[in-house]
PDB file of C-alpha atoms in Angstrom:
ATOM      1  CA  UNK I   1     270.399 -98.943 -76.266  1.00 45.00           C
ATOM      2  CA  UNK I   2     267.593 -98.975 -73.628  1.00 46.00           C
ATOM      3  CA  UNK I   3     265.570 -96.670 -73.185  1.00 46.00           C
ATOM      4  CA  UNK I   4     264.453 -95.088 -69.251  1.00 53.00           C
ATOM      5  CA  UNK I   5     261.455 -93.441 -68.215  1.00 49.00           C
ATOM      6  CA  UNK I   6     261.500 -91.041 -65.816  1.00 54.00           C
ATOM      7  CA  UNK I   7     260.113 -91.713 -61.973  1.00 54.00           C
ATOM      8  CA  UNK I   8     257.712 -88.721 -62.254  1.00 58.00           C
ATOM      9  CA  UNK I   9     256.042 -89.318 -65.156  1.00 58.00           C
ATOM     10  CA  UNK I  10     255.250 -93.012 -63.706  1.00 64.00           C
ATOM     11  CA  UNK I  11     253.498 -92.112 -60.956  1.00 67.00           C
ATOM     12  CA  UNK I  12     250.282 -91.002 -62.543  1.00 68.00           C
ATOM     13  CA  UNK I  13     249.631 -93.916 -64.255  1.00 68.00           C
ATOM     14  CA  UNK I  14     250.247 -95.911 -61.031  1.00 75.00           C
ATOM     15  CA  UNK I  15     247.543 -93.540 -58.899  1.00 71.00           C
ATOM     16  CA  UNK I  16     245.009 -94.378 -62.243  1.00 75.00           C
ATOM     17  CA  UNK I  17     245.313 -97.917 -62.179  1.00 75.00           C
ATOM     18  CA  UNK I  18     244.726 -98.234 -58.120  1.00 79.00           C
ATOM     19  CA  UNK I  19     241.500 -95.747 -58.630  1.00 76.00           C
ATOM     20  CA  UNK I  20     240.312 -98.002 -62.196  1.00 76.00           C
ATOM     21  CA  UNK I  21     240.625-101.092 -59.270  1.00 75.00           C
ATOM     22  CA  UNK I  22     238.455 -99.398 -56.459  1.00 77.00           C
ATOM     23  CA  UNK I  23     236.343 -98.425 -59.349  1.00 68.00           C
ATOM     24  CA  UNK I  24     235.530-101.872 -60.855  1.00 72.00           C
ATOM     25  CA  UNK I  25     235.524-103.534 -57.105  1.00 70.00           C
ATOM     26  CA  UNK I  26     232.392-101.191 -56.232  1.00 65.00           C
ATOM     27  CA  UNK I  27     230.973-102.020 -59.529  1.00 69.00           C
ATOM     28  CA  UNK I  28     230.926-105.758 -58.618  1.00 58.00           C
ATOM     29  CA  UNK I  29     229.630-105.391 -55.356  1.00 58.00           C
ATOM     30  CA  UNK I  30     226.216-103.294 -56.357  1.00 61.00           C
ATOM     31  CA  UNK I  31     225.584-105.999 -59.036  1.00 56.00           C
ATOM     32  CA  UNK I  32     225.572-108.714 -56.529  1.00 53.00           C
ATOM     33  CA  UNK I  33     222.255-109.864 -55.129  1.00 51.00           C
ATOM     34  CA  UNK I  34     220.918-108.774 -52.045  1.00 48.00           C
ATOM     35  CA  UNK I  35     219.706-112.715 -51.482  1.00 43.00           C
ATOM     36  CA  UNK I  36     222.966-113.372 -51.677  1.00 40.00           C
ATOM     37  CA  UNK I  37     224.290-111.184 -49.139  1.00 48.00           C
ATOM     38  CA  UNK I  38     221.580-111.915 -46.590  1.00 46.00           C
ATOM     39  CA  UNK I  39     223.136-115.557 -46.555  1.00 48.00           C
ATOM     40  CA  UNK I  40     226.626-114.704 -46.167  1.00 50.00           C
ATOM     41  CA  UNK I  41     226.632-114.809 -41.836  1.00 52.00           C
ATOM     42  CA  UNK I  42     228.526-111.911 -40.128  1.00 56.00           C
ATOM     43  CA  UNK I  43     231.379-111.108 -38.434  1.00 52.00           C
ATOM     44  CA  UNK I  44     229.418-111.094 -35.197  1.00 55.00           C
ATOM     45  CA  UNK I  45     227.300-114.227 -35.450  1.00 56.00           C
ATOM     46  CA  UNK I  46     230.737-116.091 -36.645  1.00 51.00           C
ATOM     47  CA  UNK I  47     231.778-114.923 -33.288  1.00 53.00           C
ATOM     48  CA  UNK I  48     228.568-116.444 -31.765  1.00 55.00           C
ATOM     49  CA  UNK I  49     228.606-119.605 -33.089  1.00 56.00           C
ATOM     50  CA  UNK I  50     232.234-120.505 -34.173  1.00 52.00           C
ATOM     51  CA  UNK I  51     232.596-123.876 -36.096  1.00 54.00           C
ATOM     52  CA  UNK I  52     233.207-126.750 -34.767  1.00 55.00           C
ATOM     53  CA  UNK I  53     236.048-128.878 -36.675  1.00 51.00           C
ATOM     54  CA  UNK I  54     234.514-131.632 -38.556  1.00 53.00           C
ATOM     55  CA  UNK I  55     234.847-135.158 -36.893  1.00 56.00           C
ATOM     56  CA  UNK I  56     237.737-137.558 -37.748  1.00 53.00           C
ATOM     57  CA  UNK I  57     236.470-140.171 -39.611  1.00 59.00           C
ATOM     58  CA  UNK I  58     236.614-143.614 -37.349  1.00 54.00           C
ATOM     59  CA  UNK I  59     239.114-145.560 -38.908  1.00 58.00           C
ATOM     60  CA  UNK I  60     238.029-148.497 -40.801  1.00 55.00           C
ATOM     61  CA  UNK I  61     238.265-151.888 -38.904  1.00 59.00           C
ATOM     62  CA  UNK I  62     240.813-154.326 -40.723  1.00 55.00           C
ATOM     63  CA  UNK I  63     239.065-156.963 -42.247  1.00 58.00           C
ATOM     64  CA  UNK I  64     239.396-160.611 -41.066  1.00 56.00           C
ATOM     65  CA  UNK I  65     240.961-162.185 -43.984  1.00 53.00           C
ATOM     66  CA  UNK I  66     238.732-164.846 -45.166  1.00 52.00           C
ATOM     67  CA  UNK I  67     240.300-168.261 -45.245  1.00 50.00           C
ATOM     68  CA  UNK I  68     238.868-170.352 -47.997  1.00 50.00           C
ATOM     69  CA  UNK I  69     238.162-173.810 -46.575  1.00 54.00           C
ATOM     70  CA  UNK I  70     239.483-176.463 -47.997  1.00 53.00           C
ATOM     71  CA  UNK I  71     237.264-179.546 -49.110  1.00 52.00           C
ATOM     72  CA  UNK I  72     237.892-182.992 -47.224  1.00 55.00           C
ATOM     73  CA  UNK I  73     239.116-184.928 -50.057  1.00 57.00           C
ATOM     74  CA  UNK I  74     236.950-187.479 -51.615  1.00 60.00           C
ATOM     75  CA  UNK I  75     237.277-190.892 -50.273  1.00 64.00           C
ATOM     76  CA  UNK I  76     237.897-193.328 -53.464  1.00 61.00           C
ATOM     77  CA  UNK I  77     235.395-195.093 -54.321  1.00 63.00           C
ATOM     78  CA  UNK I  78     236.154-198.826 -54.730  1.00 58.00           C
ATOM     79  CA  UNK I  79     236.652-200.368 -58.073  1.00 62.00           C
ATOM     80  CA  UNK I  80     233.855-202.381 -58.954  1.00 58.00           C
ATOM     81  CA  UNK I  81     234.611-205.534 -59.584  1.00 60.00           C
ATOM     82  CA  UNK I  82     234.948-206.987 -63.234  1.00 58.00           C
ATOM     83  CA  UNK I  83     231.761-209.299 -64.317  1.00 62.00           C
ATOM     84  CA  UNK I  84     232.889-212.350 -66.176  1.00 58.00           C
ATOM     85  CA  UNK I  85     231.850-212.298 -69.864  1.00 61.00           C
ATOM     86  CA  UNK I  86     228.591-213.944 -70.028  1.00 64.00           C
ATOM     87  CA  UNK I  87     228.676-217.104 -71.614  1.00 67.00           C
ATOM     88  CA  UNK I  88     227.320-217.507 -74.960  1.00 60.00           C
ATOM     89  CA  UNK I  89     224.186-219.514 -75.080  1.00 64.00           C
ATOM     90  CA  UNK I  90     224.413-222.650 -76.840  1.00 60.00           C
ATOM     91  CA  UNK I  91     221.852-222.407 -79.795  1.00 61.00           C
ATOM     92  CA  UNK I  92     218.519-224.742 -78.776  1.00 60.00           C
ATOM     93  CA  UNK I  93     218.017-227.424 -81.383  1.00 60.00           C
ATOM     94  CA  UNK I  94     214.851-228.247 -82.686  1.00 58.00           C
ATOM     95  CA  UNK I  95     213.768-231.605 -81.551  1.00 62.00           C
ATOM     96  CA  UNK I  96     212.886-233.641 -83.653  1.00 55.00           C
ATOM     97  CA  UNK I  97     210.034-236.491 -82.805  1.00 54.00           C
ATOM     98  CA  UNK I  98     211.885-239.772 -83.691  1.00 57.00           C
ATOM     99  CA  UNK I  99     209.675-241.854 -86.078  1.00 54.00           C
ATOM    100  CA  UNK I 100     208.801-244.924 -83.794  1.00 53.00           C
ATOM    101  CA  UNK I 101     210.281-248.244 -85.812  1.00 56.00           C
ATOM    102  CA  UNK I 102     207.796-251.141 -86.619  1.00 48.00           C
ATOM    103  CA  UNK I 103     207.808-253.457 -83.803  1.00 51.00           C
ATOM    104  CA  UNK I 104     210.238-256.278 -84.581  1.00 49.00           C
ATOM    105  CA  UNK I 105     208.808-259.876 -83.286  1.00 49.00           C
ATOM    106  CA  UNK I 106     211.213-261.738 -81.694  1.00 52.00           C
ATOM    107  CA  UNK I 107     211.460-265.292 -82.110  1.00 48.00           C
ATOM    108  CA  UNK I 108     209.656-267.096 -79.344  1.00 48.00           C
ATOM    109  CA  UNK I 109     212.873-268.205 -77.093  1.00 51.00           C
ATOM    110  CA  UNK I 110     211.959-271.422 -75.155  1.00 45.00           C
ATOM    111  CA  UNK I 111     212.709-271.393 -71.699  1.00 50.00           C
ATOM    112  CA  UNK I 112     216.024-272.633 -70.066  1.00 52.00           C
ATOM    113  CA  UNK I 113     215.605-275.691 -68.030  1.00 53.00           C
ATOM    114  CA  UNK I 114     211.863-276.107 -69.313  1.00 62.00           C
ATOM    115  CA  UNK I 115     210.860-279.210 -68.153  1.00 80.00           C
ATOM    116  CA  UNK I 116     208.961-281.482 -71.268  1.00 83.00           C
ATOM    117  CA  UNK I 117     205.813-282.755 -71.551  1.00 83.00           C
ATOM    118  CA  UNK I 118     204.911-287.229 -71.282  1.00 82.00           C
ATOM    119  CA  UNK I 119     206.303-287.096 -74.985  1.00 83.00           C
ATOM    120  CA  UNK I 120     209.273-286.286 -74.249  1.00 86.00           C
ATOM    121  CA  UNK I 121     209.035-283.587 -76.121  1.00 89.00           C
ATOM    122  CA  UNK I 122     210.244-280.011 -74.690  1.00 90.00           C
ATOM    123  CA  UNK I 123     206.954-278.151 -72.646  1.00 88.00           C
ATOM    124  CA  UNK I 124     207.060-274.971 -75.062  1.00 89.00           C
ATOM    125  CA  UNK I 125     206.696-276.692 -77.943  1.00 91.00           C
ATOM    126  CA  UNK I 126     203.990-279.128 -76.469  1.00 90.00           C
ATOM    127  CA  UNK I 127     202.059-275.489 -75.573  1.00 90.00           C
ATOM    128  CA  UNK I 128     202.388-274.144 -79.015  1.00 92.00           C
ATOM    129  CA  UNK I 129     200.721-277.237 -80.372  1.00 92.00           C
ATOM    130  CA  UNK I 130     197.809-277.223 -78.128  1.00 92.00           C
ATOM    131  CA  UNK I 131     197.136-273.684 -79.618  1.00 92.00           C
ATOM    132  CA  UNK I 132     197.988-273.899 -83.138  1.00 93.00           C
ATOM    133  CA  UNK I 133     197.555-277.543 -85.282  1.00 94.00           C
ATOM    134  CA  UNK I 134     200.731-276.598 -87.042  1.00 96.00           C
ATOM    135  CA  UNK I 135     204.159-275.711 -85.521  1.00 96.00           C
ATOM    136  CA  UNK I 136     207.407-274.336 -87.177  1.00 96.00           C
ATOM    137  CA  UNK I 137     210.191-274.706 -84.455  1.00 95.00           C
ATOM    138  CA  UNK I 138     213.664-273.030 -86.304  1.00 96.00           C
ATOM    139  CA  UNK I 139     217.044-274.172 -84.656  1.00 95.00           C
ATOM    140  CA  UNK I 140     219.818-271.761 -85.007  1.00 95.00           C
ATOM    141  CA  UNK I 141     222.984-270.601 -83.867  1.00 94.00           C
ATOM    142  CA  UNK I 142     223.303-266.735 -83.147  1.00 92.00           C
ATOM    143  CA  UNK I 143     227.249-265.903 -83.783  1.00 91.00           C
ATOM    144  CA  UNK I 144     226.404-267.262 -87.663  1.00 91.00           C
ATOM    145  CA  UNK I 145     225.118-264.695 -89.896  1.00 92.00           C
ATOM    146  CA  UNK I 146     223.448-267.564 -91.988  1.00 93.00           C
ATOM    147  CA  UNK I 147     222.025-268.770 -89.122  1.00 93.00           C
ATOM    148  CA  UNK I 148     220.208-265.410 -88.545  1.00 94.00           C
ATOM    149  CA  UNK I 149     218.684-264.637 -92.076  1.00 94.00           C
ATOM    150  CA  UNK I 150     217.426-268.627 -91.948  1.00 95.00           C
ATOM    151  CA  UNK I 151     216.041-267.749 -88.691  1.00 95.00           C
ATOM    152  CA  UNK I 152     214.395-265.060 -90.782  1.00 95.00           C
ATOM    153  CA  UNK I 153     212.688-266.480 -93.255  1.00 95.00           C
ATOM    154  CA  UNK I 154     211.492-269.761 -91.401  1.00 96.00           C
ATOM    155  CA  UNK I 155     209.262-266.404 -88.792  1.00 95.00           C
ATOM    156  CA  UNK I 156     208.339-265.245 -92.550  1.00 95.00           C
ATOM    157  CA  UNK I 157     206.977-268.552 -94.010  1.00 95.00           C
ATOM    158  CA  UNK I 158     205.227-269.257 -90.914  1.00 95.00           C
ATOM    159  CA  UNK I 159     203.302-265.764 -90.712  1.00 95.00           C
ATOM    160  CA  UNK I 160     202.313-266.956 -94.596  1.00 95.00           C
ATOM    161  CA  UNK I 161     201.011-270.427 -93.527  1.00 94.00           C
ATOM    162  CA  UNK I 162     199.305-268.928 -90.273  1.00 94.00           C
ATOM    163  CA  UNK I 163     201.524-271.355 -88.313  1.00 95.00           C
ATOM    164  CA  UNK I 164     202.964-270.636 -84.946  1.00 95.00           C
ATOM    165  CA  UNK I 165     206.511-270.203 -84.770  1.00 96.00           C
ATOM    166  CA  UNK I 166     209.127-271.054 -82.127  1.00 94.00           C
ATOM    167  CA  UNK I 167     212.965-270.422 -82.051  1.00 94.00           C
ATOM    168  CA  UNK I 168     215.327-272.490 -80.041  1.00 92.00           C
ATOM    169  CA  UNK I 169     219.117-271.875 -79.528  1.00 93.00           C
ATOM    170  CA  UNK I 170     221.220-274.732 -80.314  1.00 91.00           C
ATOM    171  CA  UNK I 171     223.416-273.857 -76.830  1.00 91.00           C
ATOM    172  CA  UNK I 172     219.821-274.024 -74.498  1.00 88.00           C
ATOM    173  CA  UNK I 173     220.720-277.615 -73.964  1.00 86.00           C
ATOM    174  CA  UNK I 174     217.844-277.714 -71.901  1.00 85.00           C
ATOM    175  CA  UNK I 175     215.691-278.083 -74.548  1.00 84.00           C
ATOM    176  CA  UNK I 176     217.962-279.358 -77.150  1.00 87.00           C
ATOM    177  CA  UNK I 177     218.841-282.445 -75.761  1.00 89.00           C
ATOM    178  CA  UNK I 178     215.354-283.345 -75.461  1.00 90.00           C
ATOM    179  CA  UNK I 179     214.844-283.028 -79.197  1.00 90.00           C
ATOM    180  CA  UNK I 180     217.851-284.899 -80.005  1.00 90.00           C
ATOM    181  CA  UNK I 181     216.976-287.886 -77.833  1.00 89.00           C
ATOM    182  CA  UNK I 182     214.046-287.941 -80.373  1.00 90.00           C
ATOM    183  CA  UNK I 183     215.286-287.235 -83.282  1.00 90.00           C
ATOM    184  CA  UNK I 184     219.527-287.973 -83.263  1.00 89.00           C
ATOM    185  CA  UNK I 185     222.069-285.360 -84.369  1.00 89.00           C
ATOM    186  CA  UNK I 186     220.382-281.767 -85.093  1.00 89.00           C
ATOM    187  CA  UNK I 187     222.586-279.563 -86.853  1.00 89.00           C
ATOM    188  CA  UNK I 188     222.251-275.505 -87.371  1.00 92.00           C
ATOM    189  CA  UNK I 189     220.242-274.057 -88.964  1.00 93.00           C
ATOM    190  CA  UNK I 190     218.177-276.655 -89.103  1.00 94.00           C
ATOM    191  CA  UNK I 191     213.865-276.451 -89.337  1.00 94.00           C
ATOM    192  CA  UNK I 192     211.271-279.112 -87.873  1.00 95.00           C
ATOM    193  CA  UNK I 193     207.412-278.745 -88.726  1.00 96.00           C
ATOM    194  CA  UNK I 194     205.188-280.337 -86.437  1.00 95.00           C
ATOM    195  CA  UNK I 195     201.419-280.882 -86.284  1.00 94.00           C
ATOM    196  CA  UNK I 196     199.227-281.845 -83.334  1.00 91.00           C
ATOM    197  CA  UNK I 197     199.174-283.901 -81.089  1.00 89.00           C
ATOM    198  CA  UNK I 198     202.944-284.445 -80.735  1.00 89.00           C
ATOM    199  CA  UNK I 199     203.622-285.457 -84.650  1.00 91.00           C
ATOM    200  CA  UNK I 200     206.943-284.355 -86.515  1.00 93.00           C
ATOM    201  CA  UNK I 201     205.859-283.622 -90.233  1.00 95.00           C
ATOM    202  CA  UNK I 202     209.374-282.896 -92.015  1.00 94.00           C
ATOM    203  CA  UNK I 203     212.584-282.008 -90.990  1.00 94.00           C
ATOM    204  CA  UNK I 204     214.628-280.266 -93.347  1.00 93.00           C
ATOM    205  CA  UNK I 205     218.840-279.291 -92.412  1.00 93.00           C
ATOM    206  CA  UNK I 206     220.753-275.724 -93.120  1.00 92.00           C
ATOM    207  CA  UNK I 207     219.033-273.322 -95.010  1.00 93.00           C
ATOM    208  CA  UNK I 208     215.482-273.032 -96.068  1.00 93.00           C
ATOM    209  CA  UNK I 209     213.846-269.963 -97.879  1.00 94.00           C
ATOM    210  CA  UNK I 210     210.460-268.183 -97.404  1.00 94.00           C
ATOM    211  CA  UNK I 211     208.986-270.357 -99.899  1.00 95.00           C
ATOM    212  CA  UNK I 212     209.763-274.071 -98.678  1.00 95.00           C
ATOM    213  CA  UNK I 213     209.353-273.169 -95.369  1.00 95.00           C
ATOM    214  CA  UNK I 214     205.829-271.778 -95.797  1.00 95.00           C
ATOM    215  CA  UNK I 215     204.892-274.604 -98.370  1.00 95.00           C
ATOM    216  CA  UNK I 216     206.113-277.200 -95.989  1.00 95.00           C
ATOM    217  CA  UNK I 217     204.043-275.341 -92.871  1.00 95.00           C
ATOM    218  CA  UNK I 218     200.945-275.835 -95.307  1.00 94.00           C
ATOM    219  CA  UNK I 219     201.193-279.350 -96.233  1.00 94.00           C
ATOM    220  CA  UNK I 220     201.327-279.915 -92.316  1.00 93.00           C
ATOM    221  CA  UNK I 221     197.654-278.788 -91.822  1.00 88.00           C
ATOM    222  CA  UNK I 222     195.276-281.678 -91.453  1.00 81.00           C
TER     223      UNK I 222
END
């Protein structure tokens, strides 16, 4: 059930509320400041000076786009070019100072196609006796190994008896045949002593030691 009020007693409430509005209105405007007033402009200088609309903004100019440039690409460099492996270096040996070797006389050789002396006997040996009194000539044949260490100890005895020595191959026939016009058949090894002038002292066939061939070199001497 709703209830009605009646259209007469309405309207003084109505008339109070307009007159509480006019009421509070002037209220607000004594409060205000007077300052504030004296900026507000007037009806009649609005007039005077009517605004003028605000300027359109000038539209922005589309940026350029930026292109990024693109690098040149790099050029390859060219492959350098593999260095053979160095070679090891061979290790340096010490060198060693060989020990010089005594000095090995060799037999005096006479000469091939040495002419002889009024003797007949062959000129080397003829020169050995003018210089020593006592000569021990040693005839041998080189391809016989007996031959060789004969050879050897007939230079040995002669060094003991201070006796010159001389060596003579039984193929120089140069100065074989001379010999064995004189003295026949020589065989090898075979040794002859001989003492100044032109004398032979002994002969002695194959082998002969140190020893006999030095005491045989002594006995020679005058």
């Amino acid at each position: 059930m709703s209830l009605r009020l009646p259209t007469r007693a309405l309207a003084p409430v109505i008339v109070l509320a307009i007159l509480g509005g006019i009421v509070a209105t002037f209220m607000v405007h004594r409060t205000l400041p007077t300052t504030a007033q004296g900026d507000l402009p007037t009806a009649a200088e609005l007039a005077k000076h009517p605004q003028q609309p605000a300027k359109p903004k000038a539209k922005a100019k589309p940026k350029k786009p930026v292109v990024a440039k693109t690098a040149a690409p790099a050029k390859p460099k060219p492959k350098a070019k593999a260095k053979a492996p160095a070679r090891p270096k061979a290790a340096v040996k010490p060198r060693v100072a060989p020990i010089p070797a005594a000095p090995v006389r060799k037999p005096v050789e006479a000469p091939k196609g040495d002419p002889v002396d009024a003797n007949g006997l062959p000129l080397v040996l003829s020169r050995a006796l003018a210089k020593n009194p006592v000569t021990v000539v040693a005839l041998y044949d080189p391809s016989a190994e007996l031959d060789e260490l004969a050879l050897a100890e007939a230079r040995a005895g002669a060094a003991d008896a201070k006796a010159a020595f001389l060596a003579i191959n039984v193929f120089n026939e140069p100065q074989v045949r001379p010999l064995a016009q004189l003295l026949g058949v020589l065989n090898s090894p075979s040794l002859l002593v001989y003492k100044r002038p032109n004398t032979l002292f002994v002969r002695i066939d194959g082998f002969s030691d140190r020893q006999t061939v030095a005491q045989a070199a002594a006995n020679a001497r005058p």
